[in-house]
Amino acid sequence: MKNKRLIGVLIGLALVIIAVLGYQSVTKKETKTTSATTVKVGVLQFVTHEALDEIYRGIKAGLEEEGYSGDKLKIDFLNAEGDQSKVQTMSQKLVANQNDVLIGIATPAAQGLASATKEIPIIMGAVTDPVGAKLVKSLDQPGGNITGVSDKTPIKAQVELIKELTPNVKTVGVIYSSSEDNSKSQVEEFKTLAEKAGLEVVVKSVPSTNEIKTTSEVLLSQVDAVWVPLDNTIASAFSTLVQVAKEAKKPIYPSVDTMVEEGGLASVVIDQYQLGVETGKMAAKVLKGEDVSTLPVNVFDEGTPVYNEEVAKELGITLPEK
Ligand code: TRP
């Protein structure tokens, strides 16, 4: 009888202990998930070139400004190195990794992410023509899981710069990549505005970086100067074009400061780092709960003139005082 009682008490005690331990482990798990404030951001960069690297640095700064850094943020970064098949597999990987937000740096990267998911929000990092690239329905009302930042270059100001610095230029060559949707609309706009300003325009496209050398040699034998859009393929092998233009003693007018530094003559440009900062801040807005489908695309289109003094000297071109 006494023993039975004792056993009963012991069993009761054991049950209490099991219940307490069980409860503790449940609450521990609960606090673990609710205190998990780490957000996961997947970033896909299309290719390596100075401007896109600068944009990525800006993205990290923009996220940090909004409180996402250190152990609050896990960045899943991939670079497709200009390879379309890598764009696809890497996009699928970033989706499979269950990132909270995805960022595509440059048009082909944003397009790759767009075809990999219709659910996870995507932020475009520096996409020149989001509508033409079929990424959003309109800039004001994106309408799907994609919004972001557009770097619409100030092409009119670039045409005026060509006329101002090199009034003797009559024919301008354009070189761009036929596989980039971002370049098409820029080339059309340049052609229209340059012809309006009395310039003759010769357009040539390349399927990949391999053809840049021969195509630029042909182009530079036909024109007085070359204009280059925001084209990732040309940007990633820009030194090839610079070499050919140097030998022909003709100026290159690119669309970004990084290409002016690498041997272009002059341009009117948008700050690449700032584009990145705004991209990062937009990603933060979406992480904080804003609806991506109604968040308007942030369009950058006002530029600052930049010059390469060394190139101007070599070509005997006088730069404005400032
Ligand atoms: N706007 C380009 C795109 O839509 C990407 C880009 C940003 C870029 N900065 C650049 C390309 C500078 C060439 C040079 O893909």
CSV table of C-alpha atoms in Angstrom, one decimal, residues 45-308:
chain,number,residue,atom,x,y,z
A,45,GLN,CA,24.6,40.6,-60.8
A,46,PHE,CA,24.7,40.1,-64.6
A,47,VAL,CA,28.4,40.6,-65.3
A,48,THR,CA,31.5,42.2,-63.8
A,49,HIS,CA,32.2,45.7,-64.8
A,50,GLU,CA,33.1,48.8,-62.7
A,51,ALA,CA,29.6,50.4,-62.9
A,52,LEU,CA,27.7,47.3,-61.7
A,53,ASP,CA,30.3,46.7,-59.0
A,54,GLU,CA,29.7,50.2,-57.8
A,55,ILE,CA,25.9,49.7,-57.9
A,56,TYR,CA,26.3,46.6,-55.7
A,57,ARG,CA,28.4,48.6,-53.1
A,58,GLY,CA,25.6,51.2,-53.1
A,59,ILE,CA,22.9,48.5,-52.6
A,60,LYS,CA,24.7,47.3,-49.4
A,61,ALA,CA,25.0,50.9,-48.1
A,62,GLY,CA,21.3,51.5,-48.9
A,63,LEU,CA,20.2,48.4,-47.0
A,64,GLU,CA,22.4,49.4,-44.1
A,65,GLU,CA,21.0,52.9,-44.0
A,66,GLU,CA,17.6,51.3,-43.4
A,67,GLY,CA,18.8,49.1,-40.6
A,68,TYR,CA,19.7,46.0,-42.5
A,69,SER,CA,23.3,45.0,-41.8
A,70,GLY,CA,25.4,42.7,-39.6
A,71,ASP,CA,23.4,39.8,-38.2
A,72,LYS,CA,20.1,41.4,-39.3
A,73,LEU,CA,21.0,40.7,-43.0
A,74,LYS,CA,22.1,37.7,-45.0
A,75,ILE,CA,23.1,38.5,-48.5
A,76,ASP,CA,23.1,35.6,-51.0
A,77,PHE,CA,25.2,37.1,-53.8
A,78,LEU,CA,25.8,35.5,-57.3
A,79,ASN,CA,27.4,36.9,-60.4
A,80,ALA,CA,26.5,35.3,-63.8
A,81,GLU,CA,29.6,36.7,-65.5
A,82,GLY,CA,27.6,37.5,-68.6
A,83,ASP,CA,26.5,33.9,-69.2
A,84,GLN,CA,22.8,33.6,-70.0
A,85,SER,CA,22.6,30.0,-68.9
A,86,LYS,CA,24.1,31.0,-65.6
A,87,VAL,CA,21.6,33.8,-65.3
A,88,GLN,CA,18.8,31.1,-65.4
A,89,THR,CA,20.4,28.5,-63.0
A,90,MET,CA,21.4,31.2,-60.6
A,91,SER,CA,18.0,32.8,-60.6
A,92,GLN,CA,16.4,29.4,-59.8
A,93,LYS,CA,19.0,28.9,-57.0
A,94,LEU,CA,18.2,32.3,-55.4
A,95,VAL,CA,14.5,31.4,-55.5
A,96,ALA,CA,15.1,27.9,-54.1
A,97,ASN,CA,17.1,29.4,-51.2
A,98,GLN,CA,13.9,31.2,-50.1
A,99,ASN,CA,15.2,34.7,-50.0
A,100,ASP,CA,12.8,37.3,-48.7
A,101,VAL,CA,13.6,39.8,-51.5
A,102,LEU,CA,15.6,39.4,-54.8
A,103,ILE,CA,17.6,42.1,-56.5
A,104,GLY,CA,18.7,41.9,-60.1
A,105,ILE,CA,21.6,44.2,-61.1
A,106,ALA,CA,21.3,45.0,-64.8
A,107,THR,CA,18.5,44.1,-67.2
A,108,PRO,CA,19.4,40.5,-68.1
A,109,ALA,CA,19.7,39.6,-64.3
A,110,ALA,CA,16.3,41.2,-63.5
A,111,GLN,CA,14.8,39.3,-66.4
A,112,GLY,CA,16.3,36.0,-65.2
A,113,LEU,CA,14.8,36.5,-61.7
A,114,ALA,CA,11.5,37.5,-63.2
A,115,SER,CA,11.1,34.3,-65.1
A,116,ALA,CA,12.1,32.3,-62.0
A,117,THR,CA,9.4,33.6,-59.6
A,118,LYS,CA,6.1,35.4,-59.7
A,119,GLU,CA,5.9,35.4,-55.9
A,120,ILE,CA,9.1,36.7,-54.3
A,121,PRO,CA,9.4,40.5,-54.7
A,122,ILE,CA,12.1,41.5,-57.1
A,123,ILE,CA,13.9,44.9,-57.1
A,124,MET,CA,15.5,46.1,-60.3
A,125,GLY,CA,18.9,47.5,-59.8
A,126,ALA,CA,19.6,50.0,-62.7
A,127,VAL,CA,17.4,48.7,-65.4
A,128,THR,CA,17.3,51.3,-68.3
A,129,ASP,CA,14.0,50.4,-69.9
A,130,PRO,CA,11.8,48.4,-67.5
A,131,VAL,CA,8.7,48.6,-69.7
A,132,GLY,CA,10.6,47.7,-72.9
A,133,ALA,CA,12.3,44.8,-71.1
A,134,LYS,CA,8.8,43.6,-70.2
A,135,LEU,CA,9.5,43.7,-66.4
A,136,VAL,CA,6.7,46.1,-65.4
A,137,LYS,CA,3.4,47.1,-66.9
A,138,SER,CA,4.1,50.8,-66.3
A,139,LEU,CA,6.6,52.8,-64.3
A,140,ASP,CA,4.0,54.3,-62.0
A,141,GLN,CA,2.0,51.1,-61.5
A,142,PRO,CA,4.4,48.1,-61.8
A,143,GLY,CA,1.5,45.7,-61.3
A,144,GLY,CA,3.4,42.5,-60.4
A,145,ASN,CA,6.1,41.3,-58.1
A,146,ILE,CA,8.7,43.7,-59.6
A,147,THR,CA,9.7,47.3,-59.0
A,148,GLY,CA,13.0,49.1,-58.6
A,149,VAL,CA,15.4,51.7,-60.0
A,150,SER,CA,15.7,52.8,-63.6
A,151,ASP,CA,18.8,54.6,-65.0
A,152,LYS,CA,17.5,56.3,-68.0
A,153,THR,CA,20.5,58.2,-69.3
A,154,PRO,CA,20.2,61.9,-70.3
A,155,ILE,CA,20.8,61.2,-74.0
A,156,LYS,CA,19.7,64.6,-75.2
A,157,ALA,CA,22.5,66.2,-73.1
A,158,GLN,CA,25.0,63.7,-74.4
A,159,VAL,CA,24.2,64.7,-78.0
A,160,GLU,CA,24.6,68.3,-77.1
A,161,LEU,CA,28.0,67.5,-75.5
A,162,ILE,CA,29.2,65.9,-78.8
A,163,LYS,CA,28.2,69.0,-80.7
A,164,GLU,CA,29.8,71.3,-78.1
A,165,LEU,CA,33.2,69.5,-77.7
A,166,THR,CA,33.6,68.2,-81.2
A,167,PRO,CA,31.7,70.5,-83.6
A,168,ASN,CA,33.6,69.0,-86.6
A,169,VAL,CA,32.1,65.5,-86.0
A,170,LYS,CA,29.6,64.7,-88.7
A,171,THR,CA,29.2,61.0,-88.4
A,172,VAL,CA,28.7,59.1,-85.1
A,173,GLY,CA,29.0,55.4,-84.8
A,174,VAL,CA,27.1,53.4,-82.2
A,175,ILE,CA,28.1,49.9,-80.9
A,176,TYR,CA,25.9,47.8,-78.7
A,177,SER,CA,25.0,44.2,-77.9
A,178,SER,CA,22.0,42.7,-79.8
A,179,SER,CA,21.1,40.5,-76.8
A,180,GLU,CA,20.5,43.3,-74.3
A,181,ASP,CA,17.0,44.8,-74.2
A,182,ASN,CA,18.3,47.8,-72.3
A,183,SER,CA,20.4,48.9,-75.2
A,184,LYS,CA,17.7,48.8,-78.0
A,185,SER,CA,15.7,51.8,-76.7
A,186,GLN,CA,18.7,53.8,-75.9
A,187,VAL,CA,20.1,53.3,-79.4
A,188,GLU,CA,16.8,54.3,-81.0
A,189,GLU,CA,16.5,57.4,-78.9
A,190,PHE,CA,20.1,58.4,-79.6
A,191,LYS,CA,19.6,57.9,-83.3
A,192,THR,CA,16.5,60.1,-83.4
A,193,LEU,CA,18.1,62.9,-81.3
A,194,ALA,CA,21.5,62.9,-83.0
A,195,GLU,CA,19.9,63.0,-86.5
A,196,LYS,CA,17.7,65.9,-85.3
A,197,ALA,CA,20.9,67.6,-84.3
A,198,GLY,CA,22.3,67.2,-87.8
A,199,LEU,CA,24.6,64.2,-87.2
A,200,GLU,CA,24.7,61.1,-89.4
A,201,VAL,CA,24.5,57.8,-87.3
A,202,VAL,CA,25.9,54.4,-88.2
A,203,VAL,CA,24.7,51.6,-85.9
A,204,LYS,CA,26.5,48.3,-85.4
A,205,SER,CA,25.5,45.5,-82.9
A,206,VAL,CA,27.6,42.6,-81.6
A,207,PRO,CA,26.3,39.2,-80.4
A,208,SER,CA,29.0,38.9,-77.7
A,209,THR,CA,32.3,40.4,-76.5
A,210,ASN,CA,34.2,38.2,-79.0
A,211,GLU,CA,33.1,40.4,-81.9
A,212,ILE,CA,33.9,43.8,-80.3
A,213,LYS,CA,37.4,44.1,-81.8
A,214,THR,CA,36.5,43.5,-85.5
A,215,THR,CA,33.2,45.4,-85.3
A,216,SER,CA,34.8,48.5,-83.8
A,217,GLU,CA,37.6,48.4,-86.4
A,218,VAL,CA,35.0,48.5,-89.2
A,219,LEU,CA,32.9,51.1,-87.4
A,220,LEU,CA,35.9,53.4,-86.6
A,221,SER,CA,36.9,53.4,-90.3
A,222,GLN,CA,33.4,54.8,-91.2
A,223,VAL,CA,32.8,57.5,-88.5
A,224,ASP,CA,34.3,60.5,-86.7
A,225,ALA,CA,33.3,59.5,-83.2
A,226,VAL,CA,31.6,56.7,-81.3
A,227,TRP,CA,28.7,56.8,-78.8
A,228,VAL,CA,28.1,53.9,-76.4
A,229,PRO,CA,24.9,53.2,-74.5
A,230,LEU,CA,24.6,51.7,-71.1
A,231,ASP,CA,25.4,48.2,-72.5
A,232,ASN,CA,26.8,45.6,-70.2
A,233,THR,CA,28.6,43.6,-72.9
A,234,ILE,CA,30.4,46.6,-74.2
A,235,ALA,CA,31.2,47.8,-70.7
A,236,SER,CA,32.7,44.5,-69.7
A,237,ALA,CA,35.2,44.6,-72.6
A,238,PHE,CA,35.4,48.4,-73.0
A,239,SER,CA,39.2,48.4,-73.2
A,240,THR,CA,39.1,46.7,-76.6
A,241,LEU,CA,37.0,49.5,-78.0
A,242,VAL,CA,39.3,52.1,-76.3
A,243,GLN,CA,42.3,50.5,-78.0
A,244,VAL,CA,40.8,50.6,-81.5
A,245,ALA,CA,39.6,54.2,-81.1
A,246,LYS,CA,43.0,55.3,-79.8
A,247,GLU,CA,44.7,53.9,-82.9
A,248,ALA,CA,42.1,55.7,-85.1
A,249,LYS,CA,42.5,58.9,-83.0
A,250,LYS,CA,38.8,59.3,-82.6
A,251,PRO,CA,36.8,60.1,-79.5
A,252,ILE,CA,34.4,57.8,-77.6
A,253,TYR,CA,31.4,59.3,-75.9
A,254,PRO,CA,30.1,56.7,-73.4
A,255,SER,CA,27.1,56.9,-71.1
A,256,VAL,CA,28.7,56.3,-67.7
A,257,ASP,CA,31.6,57.9,-65.7
A,258,THR,CA,33.4,54.5,-65.3
A,259,MET,CA,33.8,54.3,-69.1
A,260,VAL,CA,35.0,57.9,-69.3
A,261,GLU,CA,37.7,57.0,-66.7
A,262,GLU,CA,38.7,53.9,-68.7
A,263,GLY,CA,39.4,55.9,-71.9
A,264,GLY,CA,36.2,57.6,-73.1
A,265,LEU,CA,36.3,61.4,-73.8
A,266,ALA,CA,33.3,62.8,-72.0
A,267,SER,CA,29.7,62.1,-71.0
A,268,VAL,CA,26.7,63.3,-69.0
A,269,VAL,CA,26.2,60.7,-66.3
A,270,ILE,CA,24.2,59.3,-63.4
A,271,ASP,CA,25.9,58.4,-60.2
A,272,GLN,CA,26.2,54.6,-60.2
A,273,TYR,CA,26.7,54.3,-56.4
A,274,GLN,CA,23.6,56.4,-55.8
A,275,LEU,CA,21.6,54.2,-58.1
A,276,GLY,CA,22.7,51.3,-55.8
A,277,VAL,CA,21.8,53.2,-52.6
A,278,GLU,CA,18.2,53.8,-53.9
A,279,THR,CA,17.9,50.2,-55.0
A,280,GLY,CA,18.9,49.0,-51.5
A,281,LYS,CA,16.4,51.4,-49.9
A,282,MET,CA,13.6,50.2,-52.1
A,283,ALA,CA,14.4,46.6,-51.1
A,284,ALA,CA,14.2,47.7,-47.5
A,285,LYS,CA,10.8,49.3,-48.0
A,286,VAL,CA,9.5,45.9,-49.4
A,287,LEU,CA,11.2,44.1,-46.5
A,288,LYS,CA,9.3,46.4,-44.1
A,289,GLY,CA,6.0,45.4,-45.7
A,290,GLU,CA,5.3,47.8,-48.6
A,291,ASP,CA,3.5,46.3,-51.6
A,292,VAL,CA,5.8,45.9,-54.5
A,293,SER,CA,3.1,46.0,-57.1
A,294,THR,CA,2.1,49.6,-56.3
A,295,LEU,CA,5.6,51.0,-55.5
A,296,PRO,CA,6.5,53.2,-58.5
A,297,VAL,CA,9.8,52.7,-60.3
A,298,ASN,CA,12.3,55.3,-59.2
A,299,VAL,CA,13.7,56.9,-62.5
A,300,PHE,CA,17.1,58.6,-62.5
A,301,ASP,CA,17.5,60.7,-65.6
A,302,GLU,CA,19.4,63.9,-64.7
A,303,GLY,CA,23.1,63.7,-65.2
A,304,THR,CA,26.4,65.6,-64.5
A,305,PRO,CA,29.0,66.2,-67.2
A,306,VAL,CA,32.3,64.3,-66.8
A,307,TYR,CA,35.5,64.6,-68.9
A,308,ASN,CA,38.8,62.7,-69.4
